[in-house]
PDB file of C-alpha atoms in Angstrom:
ATOM      1  CA  MET T   1       0.000   0.000   0.000  1.00 79.00           C
ATOM      2  CA  TRP T   2       2.822   2.422   0.801  1.00 85.00           C
ATOM      3  CA  GLN T   3       4.192   1.985  -2.737  1.00 90.00           C
ATOM      4  CA  GLU T   4       1.019   3.559  -4.150  1.00 90.00           C
ATOM      5  CA  ILE T   5       1.396   6.524  -1.786  1.00 88.00           C
ATOM      6  CA  GLU T   6       5.040   6.803  -2.913  1.00 91.00           C
ATOM      7  CA  LYS T   7       3.972   6.811  -6.590  1.00 92.00           C
ATOM      8  CA  TYR T   8       1.492   9.668  -6.170  1.00 90.00           C
ATOM      9  CA  GLY T   9       3.805  11.635  -3.899  1.00 89.00           C
ATOM     10  CA  LYS T  10       6.318  11.742  -6.745  1.00 92.00           C
ATOM     11  CA  LYS T  11       3.600  12.733  -9.226  1.00 91.00           C
ATOM     12  CA  LEU T  12       2.303  15.574  -7.036  1.00 88.00           C
ATOM     13  CA  VAL T  13       5.788  17.055  -6.766  1.00 89.00           C
ATOM     14  CA  ALA T  14       6.770  16.395 -10.416  1.00 90.00           C
ATOM     15  CA  TYR T  15       3.675  18.161 -11.759  1.00 85.00           C
ATOM     16  CA  GLY T  16       4.046  21.124  -9.399  1.00 84.00           C
ATOM     17  CA  LEU T  17       0.830  20.370  -7.526  1.00 81.00           C
ATOM     18  CA  ASN T  18       2.753  20.291  -4.273  1.00 81.00           C
ATOM     19  CA  HIS T  19       6.267  20.922  -3.042  1.00 75.00           C
ATOM     20  CA  SER T  20       8.335  18.183  -1.502  1.00 71.00           C
ATOM     21  CA  HIS T  21       7.958  19.279   2.160  1.00 72.00           C
ATOM     22  CA  PHE T  22       4.336  20.499   2.071  1.00 75.00           C
ATOM     23  CA  GLY T  23       1.160  18.535   2.628  1.00 76.00           C
ATOM     24  CA  ASN T  24       0.364  14.922   3.279  1.00 80.00           C
ATOM     25  CA  ILE T  25      -0.954  11.945   1.376  1.00 83.00           C
ATOM     26  CA  SER T  26      -3.265   9.473   3.022  1.00 83.00           C
ATOM     27  CA  MET T  27      -5.224   6.327   2.224  1.00 85.00           C
ATOM     28  CA  ARG T  28      -8.187   5.071   4.188  1.00 82.00           C
ATOM     29  CA  ARG T  29      -7.877   1.615   5.698  1.00 80.00           C
ATOM     30  CA  GLY T  30     -11.141   0.780   7.474  1.00 80.00           C
ATOM     31  CA  ASP T  31     -11.598   3.316  10.288  1.00 78.00           C
ATOM     32  CA  THR T  32      -7.992   4.507  10.088  1.00 80.00           C
ATOM     33  CA  LEU T  33      -5.814   6.506   7.703  1.00 76.00           C
ATOM     34  CA  LEU T  34      -2.359   5.542   6.552  1.00 82.00           C
ATOM     35  CA  ILE T  35      -0.794   9.009   6.275  1.00 83.00           C
ATOM     36  CA  THR T  36       2.623  10.523   5.636  1.00 85.00           C
ATOM     37  CA  LYS T  37       4.366  11.989   8.695  1.00 84.00           C
ATOM     38  CA  SER T  38       4.692  15.771   8.982  1.00 78.00           C
ATOM     39  CA  GLY T  39       7.686  17.123   7.120  1.00 81.00           C
ATOM     40  CA  CYS T  40       8.483  14.020   5.096  1.00 84.00           C
ATOM     41  CA  LEU T  41       9.611  14.480   1.505  1.00 88.00           C
ATOM     42  CA  LEU T  42       6.605  13.640  -0.681  1.00 87.00           C
ATOM     43  CA  ASP T  43       8.834  12.652  -3.582  1.00 89.00           C
ATOM     44  CA  GLU T  44      10.966  10.336  -1.417  1.00 90.00           C
ATOM     45  CA  ILE T  45       8.353   8.409   0.596  1.00 89.00           C
ATOM     46  CA  ASN T  46       9.244   5.064   2.145  1.00 91.00           C
ATOM     47  CA  GLU T  47       7.376   2.748   4.524  1.00 90.00           C
ATOM     48  CA  GLN T  48       8.937   4.320   7.650  1.00 91.00           C
ATOM     49  CA  MET T  49       7.464   7.738   6.735  1.00 89.00           C
ATOM     50  CA  LEU T  50       3.871   6.558   7.223  1.00 88.00           C
ATOM     51  CA  VAL T  51       1.753   6.343  10.358  1.00 86.00           C
ATOM     52  CA  GLU T  52      -1.695   4.927  10.967  1.00 84.00           C
ATOM     53  CA  VAL T  53      -4.184   7.230  12.726  1.00 78.00           C
ATOM     54  CA  ASN T  54      -7.851   7.058  13.682  1.00 77.00           C
ATOM     55  CA  ILE T  55     -10.193   9.012  11.414  1.00 73.00           C
ATOM     56  CA  GLN T  56     -11.631  12.192  12.926  1.00 71.00           C
ATOM     57  CA  LYS T  57     -14.527  13.950  11.265  1.00 67.00           C
ATOM     58  CA  GLY T  58     -13.945  17.627  10.472  1.00 69.00           C
ATOM     59  CA  ASN T  59     -15.044  20.250   7.958  1.00 70.00           C
ATOM     60  CA  ALA T  60     -13.083  18.762   5.056  1.00 74.00           C
ATOM     61  CA  ALA T  61     -14.239  15.231   5.892  1.00 75.00           C
ATOM     62  CA  ASN T  62     -17.839  16.433   6.054  1.00 79.00           C
ATOM     63  CA  ALA T  63     -17.498  18.189   2.688  1.00 77.00           C
ATOM     64  CA  LEU T  64     -16.086  15.038   1.097  1.00 82.00           C
ATOM     65  CA  VAL T  65     -19.219  13.085   1.993  1.00 81.00           C
ATOM     66  CA  ASN T  66     -21.103  14.794  -0.866  1.00 83.00           C
ATOM     67  CA  HIS T  67     -18.242  16.092  -3.035  1.00 86.00           C
ATOM     68  CA  LYS T  68     -15.195  14.606  -4.730  1.00 89.00           C
ATOM     69  CA  ALA T  69     -12.925  17.452  -3.595  1.00 89.00           C
ATOM     70  CA  ALA T  70     -12.953  20.448  -1.260  1.00 86.00           C
ATOM     71  CA  ILE T  71     -10.839  23.580  -0.912  1.00 83.00           C
ATOM     72  CA  THR T  72     -10.292  24.919   2.589  1.00 77.00           C
ATOM     73  CA  LYS T  73      -9.125  28.433   3.381  1.00 73.00           C
ATOM     74  CA  GLY T  74      -5.514  28.494   4.473  1.00 69.00           C
ATOM     75  CA  HIS T  75      -4.904  24.853   3.586  1.00 73.00           C
ATOM     76  CA  GLY T  76      -5.678  23.855   0.031  1.00 77.00           C
ATOM     77  CA  ILE T  77      -7.281  20.895  -1.669  1.00 84.00           C
ATOM     78  CA  PHE T  78      -8.655  17.764  -0.053  1.00 85.00           C
ATOM     79  CA  ALA T  79      -9.802  15.008  -2.417  1.00 89.00           C
ATOM     80  CA  ALA T  80     -11.332  11.579  -1.908  1.00 88.00           C
ATOM     81  CA  GLY T  81     -11.721   8.725  -4.358  1.00 90.00           C
ATOM     82  CA  GLU T  82     -12.245   4.999  -4.433  1.00 89.00           C
ATOM     83  CA  THR T  83      -8.509   4.765  -5.178  1.00 91.00           C
ATOM     84  CA  LEU T  84      -5.528   7.030  -4.649  1.00 90.00           C
ATOM     85  CA  GLU T  85      -5.343   7.450  -8.432  1.00 93.00           C
ATOM     86  CA  GLN T  86      -8.928   8.735  -8.531  1.00 93.00           C
ATOM     87  CA  ALA T  87      -8.225  11.226  -5.705  1.00 91.00           C
ATOM     88  CA  TYR T  88      -5.121  12.364  -7.625  1.00 92.00           C
ATOM     89  CA  VAL T  89      -7.233  13.015 -10.748  1.00 93.00           C
ATOM     90  CA  TYR T  90      -9.679  15.093  -8.684  1.00 92.00           C
ATOM     91  CA  THR T  91      -6.776  17.048  -7.174  1.00 91.00           C
ATOM     92  CA  CYS T  92      -5.329  17.761 -10.630  1.00 91.00           C
ATOM     93  CA  SER T  93      -8.744  18.853 -11.934  1.00 92.00           C
ATOM     94  CA  VAL T  94      -9.406  21.253  -9.055  1.00 91.00           C
ATOM     95  CA  GLU T  95      -5.891  22.706  -9.300  1.00 89.00           C
ATOM     96  CA  HIS T  96      -6.338  23.259 -13.042  1.00 92.00           C
ATOM     97  CA  ILE T  97      -9.687  25.001 -12.524  1.00 91.00           C
ATOM     98  CA  CYS T  98      -8.159  27.224  -9.829  1.00 90.00           C
ATOM     99  CA  GLN T  99      -5.326  28.221 -12.167  1.00 90.00           C
ATOM    100  CA  LEU T 100      -7.829  29.078 -14.921  1.00 92.00           C
ATOM    101  CA  LYS T 101      -9.829  31.228 -12.506  1.00 92.00           C
ATOM    102  CA  TYR T 102      -6.666  32.983 -11.345  1.00 91.00           C
ATOM    103  CA  PHE T 103      -5.630  33.867 -14.896  1.00 92.00           C
ATOM    104  CA  CYS T 104      -9.152  34.990 -15.843  1.00 93.00           C
ATOM    105  CA  ASP T 105      -9.284  37.220 -12.748  1.00 91.00           C
ATOM    106  CA  LEU T 106      -5.806  38.565 -13.515  1.00 91.00           C
ATOM    107  CA  LYS T 107      -6.859  39.438 -17.070  1.00 90.00           C
ATOM    108  CA  THR T 108      -9.937  41.251 -15.741  1.00 89.00           C
ATOM    109  CA  PHE T 109      -7.845  43.234 -13.267  1.00 87.00           C
ATOM    110  CA  LEU T 110      -5.310  44.150 -15.973  1.00 89.00           C
ATOM    111  CA  ILE T 111      -8.071  45.321 -18.359  1.00 88.00           C
ATOM    112  CA  LYS T 112      -9.664  47.434 -15.626  1.00 86.00           C
ATOM    113  CA  GLY T 113      -6.269  48.847 -14.656  1.00 81.00           C
ATOM    114  CA  VAL T 114      -6.533  47.572 -11.085  1.00 73.00           C
ATOM    115  CA  ILE T 115      -3.032  46.057 -11.240  1.00 66.00           C
TER     116      ILE T 115
END
């Protein structure tokens, strides 16, 4: 299971969706999460960099009940899928949409002379 987390950690960093020291990757295993430790290098994950924790419900977890992904202020994207690959696709899609919105807003500001 940790090999799949390793694979997507490398992809997140390679595609610029995350930086090596920021964020975590997790996979649900029953009522627990297998999650990367704080500060581990996402593009250099090994089995010793993972811990198993009990799942706690919070705002992001509640949002993911009815949605494939959620954006939280001051944190970023949370995504859930049947597989880690599916969650990765949702993360990429949300990030792409956010970049499009940013550039559209920037164009509007430049046209209006705000920037």
